[in-house]
Coordinates of C-alpha atoms in Angstrom, one line a residue:
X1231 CA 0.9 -32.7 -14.5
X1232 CA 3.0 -29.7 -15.1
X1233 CA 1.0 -26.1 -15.2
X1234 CA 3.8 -24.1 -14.3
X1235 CA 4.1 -22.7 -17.9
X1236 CA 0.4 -21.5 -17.5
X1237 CA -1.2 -18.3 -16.1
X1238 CA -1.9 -18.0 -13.0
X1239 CA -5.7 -17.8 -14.1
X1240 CA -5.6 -20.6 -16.2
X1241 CA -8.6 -23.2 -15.3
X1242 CA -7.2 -26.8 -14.3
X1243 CA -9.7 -30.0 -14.5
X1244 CA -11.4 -30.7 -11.8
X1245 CA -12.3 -34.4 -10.6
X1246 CA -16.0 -35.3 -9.9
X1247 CA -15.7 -38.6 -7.9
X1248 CA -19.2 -40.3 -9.3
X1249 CA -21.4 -40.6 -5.9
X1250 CA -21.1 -44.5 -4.2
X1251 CA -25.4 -45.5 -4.3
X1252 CA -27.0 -47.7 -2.1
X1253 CA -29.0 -51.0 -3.6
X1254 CA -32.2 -49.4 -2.7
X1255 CA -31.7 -46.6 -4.8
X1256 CA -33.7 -46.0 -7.6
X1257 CA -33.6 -44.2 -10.5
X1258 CA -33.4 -40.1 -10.4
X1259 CA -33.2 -38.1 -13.6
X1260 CA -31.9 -34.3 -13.7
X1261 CA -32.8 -31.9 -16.6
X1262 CA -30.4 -31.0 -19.0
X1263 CA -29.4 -27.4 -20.1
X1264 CA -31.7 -25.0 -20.3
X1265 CA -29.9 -22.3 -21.8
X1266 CA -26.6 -21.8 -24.1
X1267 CA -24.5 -20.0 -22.3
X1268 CA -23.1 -22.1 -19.5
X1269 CA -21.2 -25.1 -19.4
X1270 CA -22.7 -28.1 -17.8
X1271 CA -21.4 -31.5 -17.4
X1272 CA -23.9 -34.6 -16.4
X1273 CA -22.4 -37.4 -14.9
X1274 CA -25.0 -40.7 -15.0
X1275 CA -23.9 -43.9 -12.9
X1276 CA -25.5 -47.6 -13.4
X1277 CA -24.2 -50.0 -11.3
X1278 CA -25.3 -53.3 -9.7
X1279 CA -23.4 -53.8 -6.7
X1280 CA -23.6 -50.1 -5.1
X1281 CA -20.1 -49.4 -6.4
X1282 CA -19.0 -46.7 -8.6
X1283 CA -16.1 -46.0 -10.7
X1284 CA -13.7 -43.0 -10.7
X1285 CA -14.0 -40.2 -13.8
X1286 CA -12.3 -37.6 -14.9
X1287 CA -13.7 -34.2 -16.6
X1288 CA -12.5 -31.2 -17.4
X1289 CA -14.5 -28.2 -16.0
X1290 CA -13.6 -25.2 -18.5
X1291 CA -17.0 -23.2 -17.7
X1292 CA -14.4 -20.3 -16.6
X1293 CA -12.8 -20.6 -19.9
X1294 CA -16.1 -20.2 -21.9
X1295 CA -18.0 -17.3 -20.8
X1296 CA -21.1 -16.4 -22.9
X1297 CA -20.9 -20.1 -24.8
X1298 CA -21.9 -23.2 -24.1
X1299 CA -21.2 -26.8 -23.7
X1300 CA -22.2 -30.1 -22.7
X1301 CA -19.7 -32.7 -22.0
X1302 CA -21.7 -35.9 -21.5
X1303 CA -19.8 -38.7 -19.4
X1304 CA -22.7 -41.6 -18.8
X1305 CA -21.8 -44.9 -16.9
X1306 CA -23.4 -48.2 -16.6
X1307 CA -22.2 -51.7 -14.9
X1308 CA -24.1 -54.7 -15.8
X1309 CA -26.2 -56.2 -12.8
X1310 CA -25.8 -59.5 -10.6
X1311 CA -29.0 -61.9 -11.2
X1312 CA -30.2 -60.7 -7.8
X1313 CA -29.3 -56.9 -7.2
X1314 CA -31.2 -54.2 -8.5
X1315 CA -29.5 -51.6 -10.9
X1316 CA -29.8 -47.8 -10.1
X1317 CA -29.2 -44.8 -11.7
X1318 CA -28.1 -41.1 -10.5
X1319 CA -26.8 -37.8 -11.3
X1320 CA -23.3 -37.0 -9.2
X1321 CA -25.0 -33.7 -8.4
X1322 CA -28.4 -34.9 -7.1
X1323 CA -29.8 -35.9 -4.0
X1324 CA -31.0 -39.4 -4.3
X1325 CA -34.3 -40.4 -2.5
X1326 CA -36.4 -43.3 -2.9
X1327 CA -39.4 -43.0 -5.2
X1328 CA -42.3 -44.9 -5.7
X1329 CA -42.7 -47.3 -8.9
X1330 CA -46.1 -44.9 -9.9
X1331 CA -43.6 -42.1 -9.7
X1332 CA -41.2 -43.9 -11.6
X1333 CA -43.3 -44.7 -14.2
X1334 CA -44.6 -41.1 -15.1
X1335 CA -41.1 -40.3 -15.4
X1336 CA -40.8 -42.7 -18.3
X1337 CA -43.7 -41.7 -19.2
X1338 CA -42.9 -38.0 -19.6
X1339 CA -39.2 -39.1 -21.0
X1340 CA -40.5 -40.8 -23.8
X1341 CA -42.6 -38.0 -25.0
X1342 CA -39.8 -35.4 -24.4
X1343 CA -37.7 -37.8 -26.8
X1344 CA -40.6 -37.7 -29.9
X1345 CA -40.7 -34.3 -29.4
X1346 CA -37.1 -33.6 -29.5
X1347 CA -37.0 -35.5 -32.6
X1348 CA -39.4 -33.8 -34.3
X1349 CA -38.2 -30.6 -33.7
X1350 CA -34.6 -31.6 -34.2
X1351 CA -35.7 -32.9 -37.8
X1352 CA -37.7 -29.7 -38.7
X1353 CA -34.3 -27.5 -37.7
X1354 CA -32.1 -29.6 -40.1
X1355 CA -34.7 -29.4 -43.0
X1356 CA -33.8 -25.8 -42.6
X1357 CA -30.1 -26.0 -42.7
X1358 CA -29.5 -26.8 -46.6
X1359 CA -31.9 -23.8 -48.0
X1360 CA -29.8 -21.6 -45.1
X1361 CA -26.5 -22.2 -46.1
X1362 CA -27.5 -21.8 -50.0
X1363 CA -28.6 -18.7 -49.8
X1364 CA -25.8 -17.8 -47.1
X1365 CA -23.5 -18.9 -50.0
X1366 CA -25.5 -16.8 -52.4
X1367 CA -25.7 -13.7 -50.6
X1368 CA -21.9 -13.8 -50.0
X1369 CA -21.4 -14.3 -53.6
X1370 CA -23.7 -11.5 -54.7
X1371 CA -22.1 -9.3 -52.8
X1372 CA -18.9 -10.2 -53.7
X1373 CA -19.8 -9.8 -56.9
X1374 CA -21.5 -6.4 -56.7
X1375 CA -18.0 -5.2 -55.5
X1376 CA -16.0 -6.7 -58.0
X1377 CA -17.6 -7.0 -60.9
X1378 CA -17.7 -9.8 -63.4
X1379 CA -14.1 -10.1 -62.3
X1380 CA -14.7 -11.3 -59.0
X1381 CA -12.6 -15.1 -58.6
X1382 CA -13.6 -15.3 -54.5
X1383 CA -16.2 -17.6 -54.5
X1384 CA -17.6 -19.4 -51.5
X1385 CA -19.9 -22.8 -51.6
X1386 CA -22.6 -23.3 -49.3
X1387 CA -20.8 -26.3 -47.5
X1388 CA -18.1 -23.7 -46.5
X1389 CA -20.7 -21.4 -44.7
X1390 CA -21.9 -24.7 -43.1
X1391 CA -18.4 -24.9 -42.1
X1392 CA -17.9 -21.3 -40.7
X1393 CA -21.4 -21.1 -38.9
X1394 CA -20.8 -24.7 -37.5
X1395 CA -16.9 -23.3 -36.2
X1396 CA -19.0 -20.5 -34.3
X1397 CA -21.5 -22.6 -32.9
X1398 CA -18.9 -25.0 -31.0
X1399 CA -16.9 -23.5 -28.5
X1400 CA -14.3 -25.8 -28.5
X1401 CA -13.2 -26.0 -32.3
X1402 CA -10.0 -25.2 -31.6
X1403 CA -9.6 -28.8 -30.5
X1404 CA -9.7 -30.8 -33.8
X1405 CA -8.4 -28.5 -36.2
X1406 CA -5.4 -28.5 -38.1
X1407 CA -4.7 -24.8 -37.2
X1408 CA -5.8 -25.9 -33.0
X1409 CA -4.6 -28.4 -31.3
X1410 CA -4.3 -30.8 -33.9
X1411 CA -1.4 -28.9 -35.0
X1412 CA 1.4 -31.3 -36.7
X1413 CA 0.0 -33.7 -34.0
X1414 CA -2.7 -36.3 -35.9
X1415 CA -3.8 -37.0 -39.3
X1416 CA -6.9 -36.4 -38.5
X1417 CA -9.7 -35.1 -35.9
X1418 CA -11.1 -38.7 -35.3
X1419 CA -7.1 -39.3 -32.9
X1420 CA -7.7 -36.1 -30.6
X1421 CA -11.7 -37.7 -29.7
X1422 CA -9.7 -40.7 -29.0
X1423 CA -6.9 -38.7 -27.1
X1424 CA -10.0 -37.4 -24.9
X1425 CA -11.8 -40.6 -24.2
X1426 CA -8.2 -41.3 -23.0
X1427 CA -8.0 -38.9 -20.7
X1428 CA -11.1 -39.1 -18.8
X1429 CA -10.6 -42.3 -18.8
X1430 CA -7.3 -41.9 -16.9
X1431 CA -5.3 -42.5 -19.7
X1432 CA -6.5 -46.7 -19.7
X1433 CA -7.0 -47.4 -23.2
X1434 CA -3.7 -49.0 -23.6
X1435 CA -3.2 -50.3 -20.2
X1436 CA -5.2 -53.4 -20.6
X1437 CA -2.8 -55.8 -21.0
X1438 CA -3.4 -58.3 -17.9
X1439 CA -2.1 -61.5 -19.5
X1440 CA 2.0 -61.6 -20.0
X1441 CA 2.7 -62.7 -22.8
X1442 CA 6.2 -64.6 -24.2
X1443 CA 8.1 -63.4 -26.9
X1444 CA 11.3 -65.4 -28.5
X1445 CA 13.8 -63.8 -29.4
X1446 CA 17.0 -65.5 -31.3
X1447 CA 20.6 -64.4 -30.4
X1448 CA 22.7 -66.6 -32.5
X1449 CA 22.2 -70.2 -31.6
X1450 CA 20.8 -69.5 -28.2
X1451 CA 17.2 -68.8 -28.6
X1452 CA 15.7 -67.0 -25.2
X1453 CA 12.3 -66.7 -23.9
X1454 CA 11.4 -62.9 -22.6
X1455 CA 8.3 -61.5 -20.9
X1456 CA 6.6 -58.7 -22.1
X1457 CA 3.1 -57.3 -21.9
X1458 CA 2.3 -56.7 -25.4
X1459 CA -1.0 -54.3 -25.8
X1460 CA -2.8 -55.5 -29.0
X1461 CA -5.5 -53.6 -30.5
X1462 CA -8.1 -53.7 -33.8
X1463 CA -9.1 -51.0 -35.5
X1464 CA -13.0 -51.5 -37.7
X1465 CA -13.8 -49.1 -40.5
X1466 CA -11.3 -46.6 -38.7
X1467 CA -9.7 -45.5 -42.1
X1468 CA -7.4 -43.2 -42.7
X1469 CA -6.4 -44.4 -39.0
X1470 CA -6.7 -41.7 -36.5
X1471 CA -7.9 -43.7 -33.7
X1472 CA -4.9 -46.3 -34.9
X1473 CA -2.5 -43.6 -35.1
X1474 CA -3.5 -42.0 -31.3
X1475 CA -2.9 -45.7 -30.0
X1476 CA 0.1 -46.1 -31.9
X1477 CA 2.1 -43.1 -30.8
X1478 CA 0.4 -43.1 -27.3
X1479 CA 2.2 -46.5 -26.7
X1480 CA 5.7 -45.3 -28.4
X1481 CA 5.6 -42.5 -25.9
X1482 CA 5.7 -45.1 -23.1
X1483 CA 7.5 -47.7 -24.3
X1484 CA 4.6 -50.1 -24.5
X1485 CA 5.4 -52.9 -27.2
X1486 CA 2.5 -52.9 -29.1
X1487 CA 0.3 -54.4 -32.1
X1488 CA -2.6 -53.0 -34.5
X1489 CA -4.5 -54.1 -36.8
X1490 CA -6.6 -52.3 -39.3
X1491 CA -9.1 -53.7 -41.5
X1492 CA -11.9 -50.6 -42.9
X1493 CA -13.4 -50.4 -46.6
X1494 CA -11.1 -49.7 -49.7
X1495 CA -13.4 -49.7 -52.5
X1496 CA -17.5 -49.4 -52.6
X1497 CA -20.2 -50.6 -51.0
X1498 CA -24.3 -49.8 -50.7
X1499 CA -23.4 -46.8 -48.7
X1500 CA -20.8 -45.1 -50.6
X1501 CA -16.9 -44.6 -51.3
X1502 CA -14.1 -46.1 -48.9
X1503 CA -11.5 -44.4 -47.4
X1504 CA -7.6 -45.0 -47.5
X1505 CA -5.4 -45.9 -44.8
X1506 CA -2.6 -43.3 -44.0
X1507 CA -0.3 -45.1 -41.4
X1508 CA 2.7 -45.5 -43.1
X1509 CA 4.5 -44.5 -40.0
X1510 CA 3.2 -47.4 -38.4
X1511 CA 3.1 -50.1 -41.1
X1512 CA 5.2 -52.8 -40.5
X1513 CA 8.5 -52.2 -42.7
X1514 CA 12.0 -53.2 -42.3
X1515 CA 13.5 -50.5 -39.7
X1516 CA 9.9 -48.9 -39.3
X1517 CA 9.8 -50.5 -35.4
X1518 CA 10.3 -47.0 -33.5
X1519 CA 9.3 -49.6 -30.4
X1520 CA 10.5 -53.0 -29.9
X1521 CA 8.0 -55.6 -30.7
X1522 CA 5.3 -52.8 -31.9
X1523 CA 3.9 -52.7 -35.9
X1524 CA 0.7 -52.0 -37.5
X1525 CA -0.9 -54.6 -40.5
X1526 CA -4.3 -53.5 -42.6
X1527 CA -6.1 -56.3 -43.7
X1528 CA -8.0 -56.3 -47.3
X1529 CA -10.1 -58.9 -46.6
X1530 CA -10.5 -61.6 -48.5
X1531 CA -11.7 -60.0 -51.5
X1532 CA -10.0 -57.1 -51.5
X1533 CA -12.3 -54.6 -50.1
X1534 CA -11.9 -54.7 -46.8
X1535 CA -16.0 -54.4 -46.3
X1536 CA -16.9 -55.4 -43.0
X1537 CA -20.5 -56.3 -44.4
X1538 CA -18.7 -59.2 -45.6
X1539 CA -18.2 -61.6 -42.9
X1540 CA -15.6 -63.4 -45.2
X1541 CA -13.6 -60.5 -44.7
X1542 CA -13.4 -60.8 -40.9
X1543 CA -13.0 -64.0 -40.9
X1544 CA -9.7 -63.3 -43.2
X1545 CA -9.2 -60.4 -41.3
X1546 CA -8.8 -63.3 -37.7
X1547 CA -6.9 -65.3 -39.8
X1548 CA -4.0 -62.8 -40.6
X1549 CA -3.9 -61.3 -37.2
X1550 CA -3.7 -64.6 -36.2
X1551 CA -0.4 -65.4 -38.4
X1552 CA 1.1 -61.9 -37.1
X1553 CA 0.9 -63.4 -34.0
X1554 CA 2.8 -66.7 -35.0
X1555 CA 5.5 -64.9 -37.3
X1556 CA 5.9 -62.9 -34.3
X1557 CA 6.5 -65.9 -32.3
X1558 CA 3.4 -64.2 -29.7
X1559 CA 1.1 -67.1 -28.3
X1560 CA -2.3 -66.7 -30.4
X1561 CA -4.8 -64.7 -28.4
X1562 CA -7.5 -62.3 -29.1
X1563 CA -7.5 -58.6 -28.5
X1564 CA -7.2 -56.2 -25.8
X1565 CA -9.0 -53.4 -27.5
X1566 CA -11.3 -53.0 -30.5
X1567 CA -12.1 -49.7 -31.4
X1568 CA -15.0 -48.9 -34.0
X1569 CA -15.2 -45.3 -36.0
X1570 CA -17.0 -46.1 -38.6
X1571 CA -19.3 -43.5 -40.6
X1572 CA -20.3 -42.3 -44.1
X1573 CA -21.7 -39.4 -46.0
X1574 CA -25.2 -40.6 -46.2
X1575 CA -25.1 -40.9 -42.9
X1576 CA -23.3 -37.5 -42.1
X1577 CA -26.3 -35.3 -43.6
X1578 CA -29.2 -37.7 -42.7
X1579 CA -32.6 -36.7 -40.5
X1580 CA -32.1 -40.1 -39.1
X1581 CA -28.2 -40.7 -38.9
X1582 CA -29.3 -43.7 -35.9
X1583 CA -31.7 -46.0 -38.6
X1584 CA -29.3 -45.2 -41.4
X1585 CA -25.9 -46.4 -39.8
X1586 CA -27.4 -49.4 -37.8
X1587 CA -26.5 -51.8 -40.6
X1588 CA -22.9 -50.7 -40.0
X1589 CA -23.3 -50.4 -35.9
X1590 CA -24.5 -54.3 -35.9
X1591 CA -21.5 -55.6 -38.3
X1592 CA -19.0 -53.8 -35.8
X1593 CA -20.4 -55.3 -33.0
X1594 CA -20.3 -58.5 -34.3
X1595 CA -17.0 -58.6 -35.5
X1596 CA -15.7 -57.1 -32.3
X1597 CA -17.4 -60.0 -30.1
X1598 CA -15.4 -62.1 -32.4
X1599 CA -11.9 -60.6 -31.9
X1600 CA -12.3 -59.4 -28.1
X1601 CA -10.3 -61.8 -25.5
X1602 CA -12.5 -62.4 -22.4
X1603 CA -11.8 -58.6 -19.8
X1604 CA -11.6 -57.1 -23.5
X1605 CA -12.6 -53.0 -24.0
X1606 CA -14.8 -52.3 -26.9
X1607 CA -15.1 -48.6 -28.1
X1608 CA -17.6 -48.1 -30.7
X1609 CA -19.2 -44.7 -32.4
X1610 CA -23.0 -44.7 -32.0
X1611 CA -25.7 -42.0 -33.0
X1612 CA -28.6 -43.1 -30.8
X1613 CA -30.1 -46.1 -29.5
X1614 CA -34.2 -46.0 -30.1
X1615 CA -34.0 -48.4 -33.3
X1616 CA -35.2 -51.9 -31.9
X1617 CA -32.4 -53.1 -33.6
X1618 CA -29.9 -50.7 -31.4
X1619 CA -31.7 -51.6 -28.3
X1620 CA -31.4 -55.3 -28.3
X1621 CA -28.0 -54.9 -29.1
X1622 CA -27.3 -52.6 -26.2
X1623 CA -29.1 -55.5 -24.1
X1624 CA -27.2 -58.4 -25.2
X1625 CA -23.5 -56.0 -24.9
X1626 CA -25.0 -55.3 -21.4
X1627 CA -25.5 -59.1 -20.3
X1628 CA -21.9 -59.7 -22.0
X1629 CA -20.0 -57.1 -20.5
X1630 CA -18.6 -55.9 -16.6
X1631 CA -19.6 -52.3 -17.2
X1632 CA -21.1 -49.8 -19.9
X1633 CA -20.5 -46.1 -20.1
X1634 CA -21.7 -43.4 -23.2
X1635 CA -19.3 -40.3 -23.5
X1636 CA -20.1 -37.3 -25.4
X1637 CA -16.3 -35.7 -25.4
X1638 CA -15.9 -31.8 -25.7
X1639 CA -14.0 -32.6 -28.6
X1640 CA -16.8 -34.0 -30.6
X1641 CA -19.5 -31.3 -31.9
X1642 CA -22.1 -30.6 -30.2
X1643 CA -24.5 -30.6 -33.3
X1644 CA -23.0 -34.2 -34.0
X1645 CA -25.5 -37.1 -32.6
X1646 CA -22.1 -38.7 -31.8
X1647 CA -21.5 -40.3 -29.0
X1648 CA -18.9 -43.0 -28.1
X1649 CA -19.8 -46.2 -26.1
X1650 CA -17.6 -48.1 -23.9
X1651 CA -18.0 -51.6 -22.9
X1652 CA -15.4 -53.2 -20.4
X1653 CA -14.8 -56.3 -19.1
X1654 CA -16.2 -58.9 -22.0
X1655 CA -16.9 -61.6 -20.2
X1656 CA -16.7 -63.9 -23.4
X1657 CA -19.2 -64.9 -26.3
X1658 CA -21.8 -67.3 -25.1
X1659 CA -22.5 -71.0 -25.5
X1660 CA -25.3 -70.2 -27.8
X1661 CA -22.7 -68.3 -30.4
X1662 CA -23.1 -69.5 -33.9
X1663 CA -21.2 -66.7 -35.3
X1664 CA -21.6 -63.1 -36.6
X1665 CA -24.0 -62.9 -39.6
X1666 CA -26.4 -65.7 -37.2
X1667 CA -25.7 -63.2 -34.4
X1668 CA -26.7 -60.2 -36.5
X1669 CA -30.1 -61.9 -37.7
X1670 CA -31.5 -62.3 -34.3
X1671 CA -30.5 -58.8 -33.4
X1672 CA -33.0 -58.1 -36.0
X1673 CA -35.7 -60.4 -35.7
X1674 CA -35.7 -60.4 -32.2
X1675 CA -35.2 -64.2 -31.6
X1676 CA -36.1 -65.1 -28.1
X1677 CA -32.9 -66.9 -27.3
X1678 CA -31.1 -63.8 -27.7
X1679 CA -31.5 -62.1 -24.8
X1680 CA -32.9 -63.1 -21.0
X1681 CA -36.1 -64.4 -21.1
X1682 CA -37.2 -61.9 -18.1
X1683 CA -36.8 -58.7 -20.3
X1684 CA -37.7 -56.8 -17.1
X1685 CA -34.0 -56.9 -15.9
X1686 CA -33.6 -54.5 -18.9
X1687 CA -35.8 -51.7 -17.8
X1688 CA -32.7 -49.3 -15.9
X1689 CA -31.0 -50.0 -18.8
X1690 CA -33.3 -48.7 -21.3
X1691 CA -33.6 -45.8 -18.7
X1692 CA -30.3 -45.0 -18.8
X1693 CA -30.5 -44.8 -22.6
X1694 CA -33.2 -42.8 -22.9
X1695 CA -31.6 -40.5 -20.4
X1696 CA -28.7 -40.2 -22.4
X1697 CA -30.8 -40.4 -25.6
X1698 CA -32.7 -36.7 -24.5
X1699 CA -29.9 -35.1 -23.0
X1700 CA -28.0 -35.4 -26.4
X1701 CA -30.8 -34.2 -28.4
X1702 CA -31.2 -31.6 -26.5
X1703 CA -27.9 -30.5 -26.8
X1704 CA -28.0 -31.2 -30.9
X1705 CA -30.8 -29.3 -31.0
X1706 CA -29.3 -26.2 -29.4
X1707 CA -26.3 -26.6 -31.5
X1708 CA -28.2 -27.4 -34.6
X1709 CA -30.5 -23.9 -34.5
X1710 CA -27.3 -22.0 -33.3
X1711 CA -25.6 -23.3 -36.8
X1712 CA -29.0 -22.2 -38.5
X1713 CA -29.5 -18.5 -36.9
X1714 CA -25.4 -17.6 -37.5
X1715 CA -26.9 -18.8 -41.6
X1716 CA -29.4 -16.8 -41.3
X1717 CA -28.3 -13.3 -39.2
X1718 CA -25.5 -13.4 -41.8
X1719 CA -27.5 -13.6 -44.9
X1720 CA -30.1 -11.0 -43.8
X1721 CA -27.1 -8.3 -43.0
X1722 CA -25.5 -9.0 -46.5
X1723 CA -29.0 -8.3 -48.1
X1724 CA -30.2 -5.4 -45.8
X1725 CA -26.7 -3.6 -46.1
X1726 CA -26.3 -0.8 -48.5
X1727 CA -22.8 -0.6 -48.8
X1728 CA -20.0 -3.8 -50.6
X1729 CA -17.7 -4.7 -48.1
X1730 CA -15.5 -7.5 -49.7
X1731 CA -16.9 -10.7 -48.3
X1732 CA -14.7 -13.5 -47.7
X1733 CA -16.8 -17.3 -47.9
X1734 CA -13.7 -19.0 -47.1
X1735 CA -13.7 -17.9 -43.8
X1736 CA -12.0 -18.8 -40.0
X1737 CA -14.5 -17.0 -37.3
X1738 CA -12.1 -16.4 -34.5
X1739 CA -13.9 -16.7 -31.2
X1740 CA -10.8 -14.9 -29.4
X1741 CA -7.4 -16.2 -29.9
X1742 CA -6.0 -15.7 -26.8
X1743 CA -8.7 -17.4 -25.6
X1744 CA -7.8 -20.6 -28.3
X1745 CA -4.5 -20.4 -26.9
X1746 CA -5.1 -21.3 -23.8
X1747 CA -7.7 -23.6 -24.3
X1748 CA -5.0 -25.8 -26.7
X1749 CA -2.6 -25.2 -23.5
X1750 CA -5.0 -26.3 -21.1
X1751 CA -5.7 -29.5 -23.3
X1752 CA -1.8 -30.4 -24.2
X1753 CA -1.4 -30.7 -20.9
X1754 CA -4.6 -32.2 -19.3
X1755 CA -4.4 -34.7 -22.3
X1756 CA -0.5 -35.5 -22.1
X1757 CA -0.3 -34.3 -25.5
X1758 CA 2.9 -32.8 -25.4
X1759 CA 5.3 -35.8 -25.6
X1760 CA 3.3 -37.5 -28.9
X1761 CA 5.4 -37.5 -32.1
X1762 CA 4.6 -35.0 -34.1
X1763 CA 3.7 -35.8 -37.9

């Protein structure tokens, strides 16, 4: 990595190697922030053999003086039938506890996670009445300055907006004026970009098996090896996480090949979303890589819903027929990758109960496309729903490892947060599909999940940890987003004088300070060698 074009005070990420346990570790929790205005990053390790695995984050506390931040980066391995799982902080001291101790702990975590709830809800109920009369108060005074003939008019979503931008330090990241500049269609890419890079820029190096291609010369037809990377996309319309894969491949020459399948018309929970991938569609001359090309599936009937299993079960069919026309051996996929949200959702008390619906189909059609050592990266807003939870346990009997990441580039008043399971280690003999799948998720059929449910309990500490920590730091953000509301709207009542008050508004923190914040992350994220839109 290059920093020479950087000043000499310019902060550089740091790496936190995640502490190797020992097996008779057990679990230690550390509190989370306490205040707003430092930068913290937890770092919380499961594993069941005493190994640990390598992480990058990026330490920008210098950067961000007066704000805060919490970059969450959780870890999680599933467990041998014999070794005990443990769980750590990389900054604490681990000592052994007793299982009374251990016990008050959950205890204690459990009523720090209703009572983060609550007070999370009550700050939200506050938000909509906040930003109305933000947008009033900006009007009125707008008005009083103008006159009748006053056209600048704000709504109360756009103060949302602007006290939401001061709230989160790092909005410069997603934003078309940021470091999003002429880089991504959309915000959704640079999360991915993120993930990416603490991840040691992996995503689209899982490609163990080699493949064979055939290509025809003439009458000679020739058998080459390649190591094509191939990837689905669920409910990840317009495409940004398509389109981050996409161009992240081109820029190393990595044949590659997506598939996209998200909804195009209605469904119980609102209005779809067109794709915009045109770049990457496949088209005559459209192949900027050899062997590379996107396809969207519509399902089959049209929609593209993935509450319809018929449409994932089209949706196998034509990736499947890619593969053939492509003369590519029929195989499953290297990575899925799940975005998939709504506006209900978006403005909800209870964004986890709402969106489970959508969480389970996701999952299940994943399981169903992943080849065995597949990656699955999926959006989630919180796992206390017993619906969530089994979920989690089944994933965590089904996959190598398990680790949650809240990236800096996702807001911190979000709920948000991205799991990643690696290493599938294929669907089990009991699999009778996705919809039967999805019913005992939520019935709770016994032959779902081990019969010993005690081999889940780290697990469902690990969640909870992760659980609190991100309410906490929702809650922070969320009453930030409510005071800027409401210190605003008392200073344009209490003042005397009209000042012309913009709504449409860009708080800028400090722009030199932006600028070398979208420096830092070009480079730390390898950002500088994407196509540009």
């Amino acid at each position: 990595m290059d920093w020479d074009d950087m000043s000499r005070d310019e902060p550089s990420p740091k790496n936190h190697a995640v502490k190797r346990l020992r097996r008779d570790e057990t679990p230690i929790f550390t509190n989370g922030p306490t205040t707003t205005d430092n930068y913290q990053e937890l770092i919380y390790t499961i594993s069941g053999d005493g190994g640990s695995r390598n992480t990058n984050s990026f330490d920008i506390s210098t950067a961000l003086p007066n704000e805060w931040l919490l970059h969450q980066h959780n870890e999680c391995k599933s467990p041998s039938n014999d070794v005990p799982l443990t769980i750590t902080s990389a900054t604490t001291n681990t000592t052994n506890k007793t299982s009374s101790t251990t016990t008050e702990q959950r205890q204690m975590l459990h009523m720090e996670l209703e009572s983060l709830k609550q007070q999370l809800a009550q700050v939200k109920r506050r938000l909509e009445p906040a930003r109305e009369a933000c947008a009033a108060a900006v009007n009125a005074k707008n008005q009083q300055r103008d006159g009748n003939h006053s056209k600048q008019k704000t709504t109360p979503e756009q103060e949302f907006c602007t006290a939401r931008s001061q709230a989160n330090p790092m909005e410069c990241l997603g934003t078309k004026y940021g470091l999003n500049h002429k880089l991504f269609l959309n915000r959704s890419a640079i999360k991915l970009a993120n993930l990416d890079a603490i991840l040691e820029f992996s995503l689209t190096a899982n490609t163990k098996t080699t493949t064979t291609a055939t290509a025809t010369n003439g009458d000679t037809t020739t058998a080459a090896a390649t190591n094509v990377f191939l990837f689905a996309d669920l409910c990840g319309a317009p495409g940004g996480f398509s389109e981050y894969l996409m161009k992240r491949c081109q820029q190393r020459h990595q044949p590659c090949r997506g598939y996209g399948v998200s909804l195009l018309g209605t469904n119980e929970h609102g209005q779809g979303c067109n794709w915009k991938l045109d770049a990457c569609l496949q088209q005559p001359g459209n192949e900027k890589v050899i062997g590379s090309s996107y396809w969207i599936s519509k399902g089959a009937d049209g929609t593209g819903d993935v509450y319809k299993w018929d449409n994932i079960i089209q949706f196998q069919m034509e990736i499947q027929q890619d593969l053939a026309q492509a003369g590519l051996p029929l195989q499953k996929m290297d990575l899925v990758v799940a975005d998939g949200g709504f506006d209900a959702q978006r403005g909800s008390e209870c964004q986890e109960e709402v969106s489970q619906k959508l969480v389970l189909c996701e999952l299940a059609a994943a399981l169903e496309l992943l080849k065995e050592g597949g990656m699955l990266i999926i959006k989630l807003f919180g796992c206390q729903t017993e619906s969530i939870r089994r979920s989690m346990r089944f994933m965590y009997d089904h996959f190598e490892w398990i680790q949650e990441i809240k990236p800096v580039s996702s807001r911190p008043a979000s709920q948000e947060r991205y799991a990643l399971f690696w290493g599938f280690k294929g669907l089990p003999l009991t699999w009778r599909g996705g919809p039967s799948w999805i019913g005992s998720v939520l019935i709770g059929s016994e032959h779902l999940l081990q019969a010993d449910k005690s081999v889940y309990q780290d697990l469902d500490d690990y969640i909870d940890t992760v659980d609190r920590d991100l309410m906490r730091l929702n809650l922070k953000a969320c009453f930030a987003i409510l005071s800027n509301l409401e210190r605003k709207t008392a200073s344009l009542v209490e003042s005397s004088e009209c000042p012309h008050v913009q709504g449409v508004e860009r708080w800028h923190r400090n722009s030199k300070q932006e600028q070398r914040l979208i420096k830092m992350y070009r480079h730390a994220w390898n950002l500088h060698g994407l196509q540009t839109r």
